[in-house]
Short mmCIF file of C-alpha atoms and ligand atoms in Angstrom, two decimals:
data_model
loop_
_atom_site.label_atom_id
_atom_site.label_comp_id
_atom_site.label_asym_id
_atom_site.label_seq_id
_atom_site.Cartn_x
_atom_site.Cartn_y
_atom_site.Cartn_z
CA VAL C 9 189.12 -14.12 63.90
CA THR C 10 192.50 -12.49 63.21
CA ALA C 11 192.05 -13.36 59.54
CA LEU C 12 188.68 -11.58 59.51
CA PHE C 13 190.36 -8.41 60.74
CA GLU C 14 193.11 -8.77 58.11
CA THR C 15 190.53 -8.69 55.29
CA ALA C 16 188.19 -6.05 56.74
CA THR C 17 187.29 -2.80 54.98
CA TYR C 18 186.88 -0.80 58.25
CA ILE C 19 187.63 -1.49 61.91
CA TRP C 20 186.39 0.31 65.02
CA ILE C 21 188.40 -0.18 68.22
CA ASN C 22 187.72 0.78 71.84
CA VAL C 23 184.00 0.88 71.18
CA ASN C 24 181.03 0.07 73.41
CA ILE C 25 178.10 -1.55 71.62
CA ALA C 26 174.37 -1.67 72.25
CA THR C 27 174.00 -4.70 69.98
CA MET C 28 170.20 -4.99 70.45
CA ASP C 29 170.81 -8.73 69.98
CA SER C 30 168.47 -10.51 72.40
CA ASN C 31 170.95 -13.41 72.70
CA VAL C 32 173.57 -11.10 74.22
CA THR C 33 173.45 -10.53 77.99
CA SER C 34 174.53 -6.99 78.82
CA GLN C 35 177.92 -6.45 80.37
CA GLY C 36 178.35 -3.84 83.11
CA ASP C 37 175.31 -2.44 84.90
CA PHE C 38 173.32 -1.85 81.73
CA ASP C 39 169.73 -2.99 81.20
CA THR C 40 170.10 -6.37 79.54
CA GLY C 41 167.66 -5.36 76.80
CA TYR C 42 170.49 -3.45 75.09
CA GLY C 43 172.73 -6.50 74.71
CA VAL C 44 175.69 -4.34 75.75
CA LEU C 45 179.26 -5.39 74.89
CA LEU C 46 181.95 -3.14 76.39
CA ASN C 47 185.32 -2.20 74.95
CA GLN C 48 185.15 -4.13 71.66
CA ALA C 49 186.70 -4.21 68.24
CA VAL C 50 184.26 -4.38 65.31
CA ALA C 51 185.19 -5.18 61.71
CA ILE C 52 183.11 -4.85 58.58
CA VAL C 53 183.83 -6.17 55.13
CA ASP C 54 182.02 -4.32 52.36
CA ASP C 55 178.39 -3.95 53.51
CA CYS C 56 178.51 -6.63 56.18
CA ILE C 57 179.53 -6.92 59.86
CA CYS C 58 182.20 -9.64 59.91
CA ALA C 59 183.73 -9.72 63.42
CA ILE C 60 183.09 -8.45 66.96
CA VAL C 61 185.71 -9.25 69.65
CA PRO C 62 186.74 -7.84 73.04
CA MET C 63 189.75 -5.49 72.78
CA GLN C 64 191.89 -7.96 74.78
CA GLN C 65 191.60 -10.42 71.86
CA TYR C 66 192.12 -7.87 69.10
CA ILE C 67 195.37 -7.99 67.12
CA LYS C 68 196.12 -5.03 64.89
CA PRO C 69 196.06 -6.23 61.26
CA SER C 70 199.26 -6.03 59.23
CA THR C 71 197.36 -4.82 56.15
CA ASP C 72 196.44 -1.21 55.35
CA ILE C 73 192.92 -0.85 56.74
CA THR C 74 191.12 2.23 58.07
CA ILE C 75 191.04 1.83 61.84
CA ILE C 76 188.74 4.18 63.75
CA ASP C 77 189.50 4.68 67.45
CA ALA C 78 186.06 5.20 69.00
CA LYS C 79 187.62 6.17 72.37
CA GLY C 80 184.80 4.63 74.37
CA ARG C 81 181.97 6.02 72.26
CA TRP C 82 178.92 3.84 71.53
CA LEU C 83 177.70 1.99 68.45
CA THR C 84 174.03 1.19 67.95
CA PRO C 85 172.22 -0.26 64.96
CA SER C 86 170.89 2.49 62.68
CA PHE C 87 167.28 3.45 63.31
CA ILE C 88 164.34 1.98 61.45
CA ASP C 89 161.13 3.99 61.14
CA ALA C 90 158.63 1.22 60.37
CA HIS C 91 155.49 3.35 59.88
CA THR C 92 155.35 6.64 58.00
CA HIS C 93 153.12 8.48 55.56
CA LEU C 94 155.87 10.92 54.63
CA VAL C 95 154.98 11.22 50.95
CA TYR C 96 152.21 13.80 50.60
CA ALA C 97 151.57 17.35 49.37
CA GLY C 98 150.30 20.36 51.30
CA ASN C 99 149.90 20.48 55.06
CA ARG C 100 147.11 20.71 57.62
CA ALA C 101 148.18 23.58 59.86
CA ASP C 102 144.71 25.12 59.35
CA GLU C 103 143.08 21.99 60.79
CA PHE C 104 145.43 22.12 63.70
CA GLU C 105 144.07 25.59 64.42
CA GLN C 106 140.49 24.33 64.10
CA ARG C 107 141.18 21.49 66.48
CA LEU C 108 142.52 24.01 68.98
CA GLN C 109 139.13 25.77 68.76
CA GLY C 110 137.38 22.54 69.67
CA ALA C 111 136.84 20.45 66.51
CA SER C 112 137.83 16.79 66.86
CA TYR C 113 139.91 14.75 64.41
CA GLN C 114 136.86 12.59 63.65
CA GLU C 115 134.58 15.62 63.08
CA LEU C 116 137.05 17.13 60.62
CA ALA C 117 137.21 13.81 58.76
CA LYS C 118 133.39 13.63 58.54
CA ARG C 119 133.28 17.18 57.12
CA GLY C 120 135.51 16.10 54.24
CA GLY C 121 138.64 17.59 55.78
CA GLY C 122 141.21 15.42 57.44
CA ILE C 123 142.75 12.76 55.23
CA LEU C 124 140.66 13.92 52.25
CA SER C 125 142.16 17.41 52.30
CA THR C 126 145.61 15.86 51.90
CA VAL C 127 144.16 13.64 49.15
CA ASN C 128 143.13 16.77 47.19
CA ALA C 129 146.61 18.28 47.47
CA THR C 130 148.37 15.01 46.66
CA ARG C 131 146.25 14.35 43.57
CA LYS C 132 147.11 17.81 42.23
CA ALA C 133 150.86 17.31 42.71
CA SER C 134 153.02 15.85 39.94
CA LEU C 135 155.38 12.99 40.69
CA ILE C 136 158.31 15.43 40.76
CA GLU C 137 156.47 17.84 43.08
CA LEU C 138 155.59 14.98 45.40
CA ILE C 139 159.23 13.89 45.60
CA GLU C 140 160.39 17.47 46.21
CA ASN C 141 157.76 18.05 48.89
CA SER C 142 158.67 14.88 50.75
CA GLN C 143 162.48 15.14 50.58
CA PRO C 144 162.85 17.55 53.56
CA ARG C 145 160.85 15.20 55.79
CA LEU C 146 163.04 12.28 54.81
CA ASP C 147 166.15 14.46 55.34
CA ALA C 148 165.03 15.18 58.90
CA LEU C 149 164.75 11.46 59.68
CA ILE C 150 168.07 10.62 58.01
CA ARG C 151 169.85 13.39 59.95
CA GLU C 152 168.90 11.68 63.19
CA GLY C 153 170.21 8.29 62.08
CA VAL C 154 167.29 6.61 60.32
CA SER C 155 168.64 4.25 57.63
CA CYS C 156 165.43 2.38 56.80
CA VAL C 157 161.99 3.87 56.45
CA GLU C 158 158.62 2.45 55.53
CA ILE C 159 156.52 4.77 53.37
CA LYS C 160 152.82 4.29 52.72
CA SER C 161 150.54 5.46 49.94
CA GLY C 162 147.00 6.38 50.94
CA TYR C 163 146.57 10.01 49.87
CA GLY C 164 145.90 9.24 46.20
CA LEU C 165 142.91 6.88 46.37
CA THR C 166 142.79 6.40 42.59
CA ILE C 167 144.85 3.84 40.72
CA GLU C 168 147.16 6.43 39.14
CA ASP C 169 147.54 8.58 42.24
CA GLU C 170 148.29 5.64 44.54
CA LEU C 171 150.90 4.35 42.09
CA LYS C 172 152.32 7.89 41.83
CA MET C 173 152.81 7.94 45.62
CA LEU C 174 154.58 4.57 45.54
CA ARG C 175 156.82 5.77 42.69
CA ALA C 176 157.71 8.84 44.73
CA ALA C 177 158.62 6.61 47.69
CA LYS C 178 160.80 4.42 45.46
CA ALA C 179 162.52 7.50 43.99
CA LEU C 180 163.27 8.81 47.50
CA GLY C 181 164.90 5.48 48.27
CA ALA C 182 166.99 5.61 45.10
CA ASN C 183 168.08 9.24 45.68
CA ASN C 184 169.11 8.94 49.34
CA GLN C 185 171.25 6.82 51.64
CA VAL C 186 168.26 5.02 53.07
CA ARG C 187 166.40 1.77 52.56
CA VAL C 188 162.76 2.36 51.68
CA SER C 189 160.05 -0.22 52.20
CA THR C 190 156.83 0.64 50.33
CA THR C 191 153.31 -0.09 51.52
CA LEU C 192 150.05 0.24 49.60
CA LEU C 193 147.50 1.87 51.91
CA ALA C 194 144.75 2.47 49.36
CA ALA C 195 142.25 1.44 52.07
CA HIS C 196 143.04 4.57 54.09
CA SER C 197 139.87 6.60 53.47
CA ILE C 198 136.80 6.30 51.27
CA PRO C 199 137.45 8.48 48.20
CA PRO C 200 134.72 11.07 47.44
CA GLU C 201 133.95 9.28 44.13
CA TYR C 202 132.93 6.19 46.12
CA ALA C 203 131.19 7.95 49.04
CA ASN C 204 128.02 5.94 48.38
CA ASN C 205 129.78 2.77 47.30
CA PRO C 206 132.70 1.91 49.59
CA ASP C 207 132.53 -1.76 48.59
CA GLY C 208 133.01 -0.69 44.97
CA TYR C 209 136.23 1.00 46.08
CA ILE C 210 137.34 -2.20 47.82
CA ASP C 211 136.68 -4.02 44.51
CA LEU C 212 138.95 -1.50 42.75
CA ILE C 213 141.73 -2.06 45.31
CA CYS C 214 141.49 -5.85 45.11
CA ASP C 215 140.91 -6.32 41.40
CA GLU C 216 142.98 -3.53 39.88
CA LEU C 217 145.20 -1.61 42.25
CA ILE C 218 146.97 -4.47 44.03
CA PRO C 219 147.65 -6.34 40.76
CA ALA C 220 148.96 -3.13 39.11
CA ALA C 221 151.26 -2.30 42.04
CA VAL C 222 152.62 -5.86 42.03
CA ALA C 223 153.09 -5.91 38.26
CA GLN C 224 155.14 -2.70 38.46
CA SER C 225 157.17 -3.94 41.47
CA LEU C 226 156.14 -0.91 43.50
CA VAL C 227 155.00 -2.54 46.70
CA ASP C 228 156.31 -4.63 49.61
CA ALA C 229 153.17 -4.86 51.76
CA VAL C 230 149.50 -3.89 51.99
CA ASP C 231 147.98 -1.86 54.84
CA VAL C 232 144.41 -0.90 55.81
CA PHE C 233 142.74 1.59 58.17
CA CYS C 234 140.20 -0.46 60.11
CA GLU C 235 138.06 2.14 61.88
CA GLN C 236 134.55 3.60 62.12
CA ILE C 237 135.68 6.60 60.05
CA ALA C 238 137.37 4.36 57.46
CA PHE C 239 136.85 0.64 56.63
CA SER C 240 135.09 -2.23 58.43
CA ALA C 241 136.87 -5.41 59.45
CA GLN C 242 134.96 -7.20 56.68
CA GLN C 243 136.21 -4.77 54.04
CA CYS C 244 139.75 -5.02 55.40
CA GLU C 245 139.54 -8.80 55.19
CA ARG C 246 138.79 -8.58 51.46
CA VAL C 247 141.89 -6.43 50.97
CA PHE C 248 144.00 -8.92 52.96
CA ILE C 249 142.74 -11.84 50.85
CA ALA C 250 143.70 -10.02 47.64
CA ALA C 251 147.12 -9.08 49.07
CA LYS C 252 147.88 -12.67 50.07
CA LYS C 253 146.74 -13.91 46.67
CA HIS C 254 149.49 -11.74 45.17
CA GLY C 255 152.10 -12.88 47.69
CA LEU C 256 152.20 -9.61 49.64
CA ALA C 257 152.58 -9.26 53.40
CA VAL C 258 149.83 -7.41 55.26
CA LYS C 259 149.63 -5.00 58.19
CA GLY C 260 146.95 -2.73 59.62
CA HIS C 261 146.08 0.51 61.40
CA MET C 262 144.14 -1.21 64.18
CA GLU C 263 142.30 -0.18 67.36
CA GLN C 264 143.48 3.44 67.11
CA LEU C 265 140.28 5.31 67.95
CA THR C 266 137.91 2.41 68.75
CA ASN C 267 138.21 -1.37 69.12
CA GLN C 268 137.16 -2.98 65.81
CA HIS C 269 138.93 -6.30 66.56
CA GLY C 270 141.12 -5.64 63.56
CA SER C 271 144.11 -7.16 65.35
CA GLN C 272 142.48 -10.60 65.48
CA LEU C 273 141.71 -10.29 61.78
CA ALA C 274 145.30 -9.28 61.00
CA ALA C 275 146.64 -12.16 63.11
CA ARG C 276 144.65 -14.64 60.98
CA PHE C 277 146.57 -13.33 57.98
CA ASN C 278 149.93 -13.53 59.81
CA ALA C 279 150.28 -9.77 59.56
CA LEU C 280 153.81 -8.35 59.90
CA SER C 281 152.49 -5.73 62.31
CA VAL C 282 149.41 -4.13 63.78
CA ASP C 283 149.82 -0.44 64.47
CA HIS C 284 148.49 2.18 66.96
CA LEU C 285 146.60 -0.24 69.32
CA GLU C 286 145.35 2.20 71.97
CA TRP C 287 142.06 0.21 72.21
CA LEU C 288 143.56 -3.27 71.88
CA ASP C 289 142.13 -5.78 74.40
CA GLU C 290 143.55 -9.01 75.82
CA GLU C 291 142.02 -11.23 73.13
CA GLY C 292 143.70 -9.08 70.53
CA VAL C 293 147.02 -9.30 72.36
CA GLN C 294 146.67 -13.09 72.59
CA ALA C 295 145.93 -13.30 68.86
CA ILE C 296 148.94 -11.26 67.73
CA SER C 297 151.17 -13.09 70.20
CA ASP C 298 150.16 -16.41 68.61
CA SER C 299 150.75 -15.13 65.07
CA GLY C 300 154.14 -13.55 65.78
CA THR C 301 152.83 -10.14 64.71
CA VAL C 302 154.71 -7.04 65.88
CA ALA C 303 152.82 -4.36 67.86
CA THR C 304 153.89 -1.04 66.38
CA LEU C 305 153.20 1.84 68.76
CA LEU C 306 152.91 5.41 67.50
CA PRO C 307 153.25 7.78 70.45
CA GLY C 308 153.43 10.82 68.14
CA ALA C 309 149.82 10.33 67.01
CA PHE C 310 148.69 9.66 70.59
CA TYR C 311 150.35 12.89 71.66
CA PHE C 312 149.23 15.06 68.75
CA LEU C 313 145.58 13.94 68.97
CA ARG C 314 145.79 14.32 72.76
CA GLU C 315 144.53 10.79 73.26
CA THR C 316 144.24 9.54 76.82
CA LYS C 317 143.92 5.77 76.40
CA VAL C 318 147.38 4.21 76.47
CA PRO C 319 148.05 0.95 74.55
CA PRO C 320 148.05 -2.14 76.82
CA ILE C 321 151.79 -2.20 77.48
CA GLU C 322 151.67 -4.64 80.42
CA LEU C 323 149.66 -7.16 78.38
CA LEU C 324 152.01 -6.83 75.41
CA ARG C 325 154.93 -7.50 77.75
CA SER C 326 153.34 -10.48 79.46
CA TYR C 327 152.45 -12.10 76.11
CA GLN C 328 155.98 -11.26 74.89
CA VAL C 329 154.76 -9.42 71.82
CA PRO C 330 157.65 -7.61 70.09
CA ILE C 331 157.04 -3.86 70.24
CA ALA C 332 158.16 -1.48 67.48
CA ILE C 333 158.07 2.33 67.78
CA ALA C 334 157.61 4.59 64.74
CA THR C 335 156.94 8.23 63.91
CA ASP C 336 153.70 7.74 61.89
CA LEU C 337 154.98 10.90 60.16
CA ASN C 338 151.87 12.32 58.45
CA PRO C 339 150.17 15.72 58.04
CA GLY C 340 147.09 15.04 60.18
CA SER C 341 147.81 13.04 63.30
CA SER C 342 151.61 13.08 63.64
CA PRO C 343 153.46 15.90 61.87
CA ILE C 344 156.64 14.78 63.63
CA ALA C 345 159.77 14.17 61.56
CA SER C 346 161.83 12.99 64.53
CA ILE C 347 162.52 9.41 65.54
CA ARG C 348 164.33 10.65 68.65
CA LEU C 349 161.26 12.53 69.85
CA VAL C 350 159.03 9.47 69.50
CA MET C 351 161.65 7.33 71.26
CA GLN C 352 161.43 9.72 74.19
CA MET C 353 157.61 9.85 74.00
CA ALA C 354 157.43 6.04 74.07
CA CYS C 355 159.06 6.29 77.49
CA THR C 356 157.32 9.39 78.85
CA LEU C 357 153.80 8.72 77.49
CA PHE C 358 153.68 4.90 77.30
CA ARG C 359 156.20 4.14 80.06
CA LEU C 360 158.39 1.90 77.93
CA THR C 361 161.92 1.49 79.23
CA PRO C 362 164.65 3.15 77.16
CA SER C 363 165.90 -0.30 76.11
CA GLU C 364 162.39 -1.25 74.91
CA SER C 365 162.16 2.04 73.07
CA LEU C 366 165.55 1.53 71.40
CA ALA C 367 164.58 -2.06 70.49
CA GLY C 368 161.42 -0.55 68.98
CA VAL C 369 163.39 1.45 66.42
CA THR C 370 166.00 -1.24 65.74
CA ARG C 371 165.41 -4.99 66.14
CA ASN C 372 161.62 -4.84 66.33
CA GLY C 373 161.33 -2.15 63.68
CA ALA C 374 163.17 -4.56 61.37
CA LYS C 375 160.80 -7.37 62.31
CA ALA C 376 157.79 -5.16 61.55
CA LEU C 377 159.13 -4.85 58.00
CA GLY C 378 160.10 -8.50 57.62
CA LEU C 379 163.79 -7.51 57.56
CA SER C 380 165.07 -9.00 60.83
CA GLU C 381 167.55 -11.25 59.04
CA SER C 382 169.54 -8.34 57.68
CA ILE C 383 169.11 -5.16 59.77
CA GLY C 384 168.24 -3.94 63.27
CA GLN C 385 171.07 -5.55 65.29
CA ILE C 386 174.84 -5.35 65.53
CA LYS C 387 175.68 -8.95 64.93
CA VAL C 388 178.05 -10.85 62.66
CA GLY C 389 176.44 -11.42 59.27
CA MET C 390 174.10 -8.43 59.46
CA GLN C 391 174.23 -5.36 57.24
CA ALA C 392 176.73 -2.72 58.39
CA ASP C 393 174.10 -0.06 59.17
CA MET C 394 175.41 1.47 62.40
CA LEU C 395 175.53 4.77 64.28
CA LEU C 396 178.44 5.99 66.41
CA TRP C 397 177.37 8.19 69.33
CA ASP C 398 179.16 10.51 71.72
CA ILE C 399 177.15 9.32 74.73
CA GLU C 400 177.92 7.69 78.08
CA SER C 401 175.05 5.20 78.06
CA PRO C 402 172.44 4.08 75.54
CA ALA C 403 169.62 5.37 77.77
CA GLN C 404 170.71 8.88 76.78
CA LEU C 405 169.20 8.30 73.33
CA CYS C 406 165.71 8.22 74.86
CA TYR C 407 166.40 10.50 77.79
CA GLN C 408 167.44 13.66 76.00
CA PHE C 409 166.00 15.21 72.88
CA GLY C 410 167.26 17.99 70.64
CA MET C 411 170.95 17.19 71.07
CA ASN C 412 173.03 15.92 68.20
CA GLU C 413 175.28 13.24 69.70
CA LEU C 414 175.70 11.42 66.39
CA VAL C 415 179.34 11.48 65.26
CA GLN C 416 179.45 8.91 62.49
CA LYS C 417 177.04 7.02 60.28
CA ILE C 418 177.73 3.73 58.60
CA PHE C 419 175.27 2.84 55.83
CA ALA C 420 175.67 -0.44 53.95
CA GLY C 421 179.35 -0.35 54.94
CA LYS C 422 179.93 3.23 53.72
CA VAL C 423 181.22 5.51 56.46
CA CYS C 424 180.45 9.21 56.80
CA ASP C 425 181.16 11.66 59.60
CA VAL C 426 178.25 13.87 60.63
N1 LIG O 8 145.74 6.84 61.21
C1 LIG O 8 146.49 7.91 61.42
O1 LIG O 8 146.80 8.33 62.50
C2 LIG O 8 146.92 8.46 60.14
N2 LIG O 8 146.33 7.54 59.24
C3 LIG O 8 145.65 6.63 59.89
O2 LIG O 8 145.08 5.71 59.35
C4 LIG O 8 146.40 9.83 59.93
C5 LIG O 8 146.51 10.28 58.52
C6 LIG O 8 146.02 11.70 58.33
O3 LIG O 8 145.29 12.26 59.16
O4 LIG O 8 146.39 12.27 57.30
FE1 LIG O 9 149.63 5.68 60.17
#
């Protein structure tokens, strides 16, 4: 261990850690879900965490290494936002006003507003405009400590416009200190050109769009919106078959507004995650538990659409389904560029504990993206993506909102003060 400290690139001393490692039992009086280690020394070498030891065992290295005295501050894994639609053009403030006069989200969608109004704006935007429009939303997430974000297409709905969205997402990843995971959500809404032929649009997705996205290395996973106002379970199944044929992972917007049994379908395809889940029933919970699929909860959309049916939290707990939390950042149902706000909402609206909420944006967020081997926990061998906080306990991260307790960010082993 001493040798590991001798060859480190950075060392933190006198630091408390919410490891979010489920094999670590919390020290002190902290909820064991945090995997708390108190008064530690942490070393990283290049982009990797290489040693974690109690201060009593730490020996100051003889070599010239940057040692940061954390003075009892806290380290957590950096945040992972595993479900966003942050690439888009325009906004839907006008629809927000209409909803406040009584129109429902579903009614607006049926009138050709809703998702399709963002489709019009996104189709008109050039690649550069799309990147420029989306950058401030990504900035807001990064400022709060997000180091990995999933970004979906789904506002293009033609081959070129869907690929344009994915290119914008990739460019945002290349231009910023953030890992971007890209998801093809062409099956988000029926495009106007296919209003009378939705199955023809599914053909286009399966036969042309998925192969093109794979050929251009633009996509990590494929998503669908399984809902009365979008696609049937049967249509979603066709998309999943095509995705699997091309070696892509699948996930789905399931049971958000009604129960379409999309979760059972997704489980059959070993989906990475099923997302929303307000209407999920016990059979669905059983199915995703068996398939090891993550339940990604999106309290921002629940809040913004003023939904009243809460996802089945007790069932998810009793079947030990890993729960992720994400912003669902999008112009229609969750215009919320704050991971901290949704962490708090997961507790206030869904009654998750703060440790479950924090796990939702770290360890389980990573699992929802198929990245649990490398990010989401503070553990030897993992990527050095960490946040240093001026807080007294990790529960503060869910408890208060609007404060900026972040003092340092470590991204892939690079350290910057904030
Ligand atoms: N469910 C949602 O909440 C978002 N997409 C989806 O499938 C909403 C997207 C939008 O309204 O623009
Ligand atoms: Fe979504």
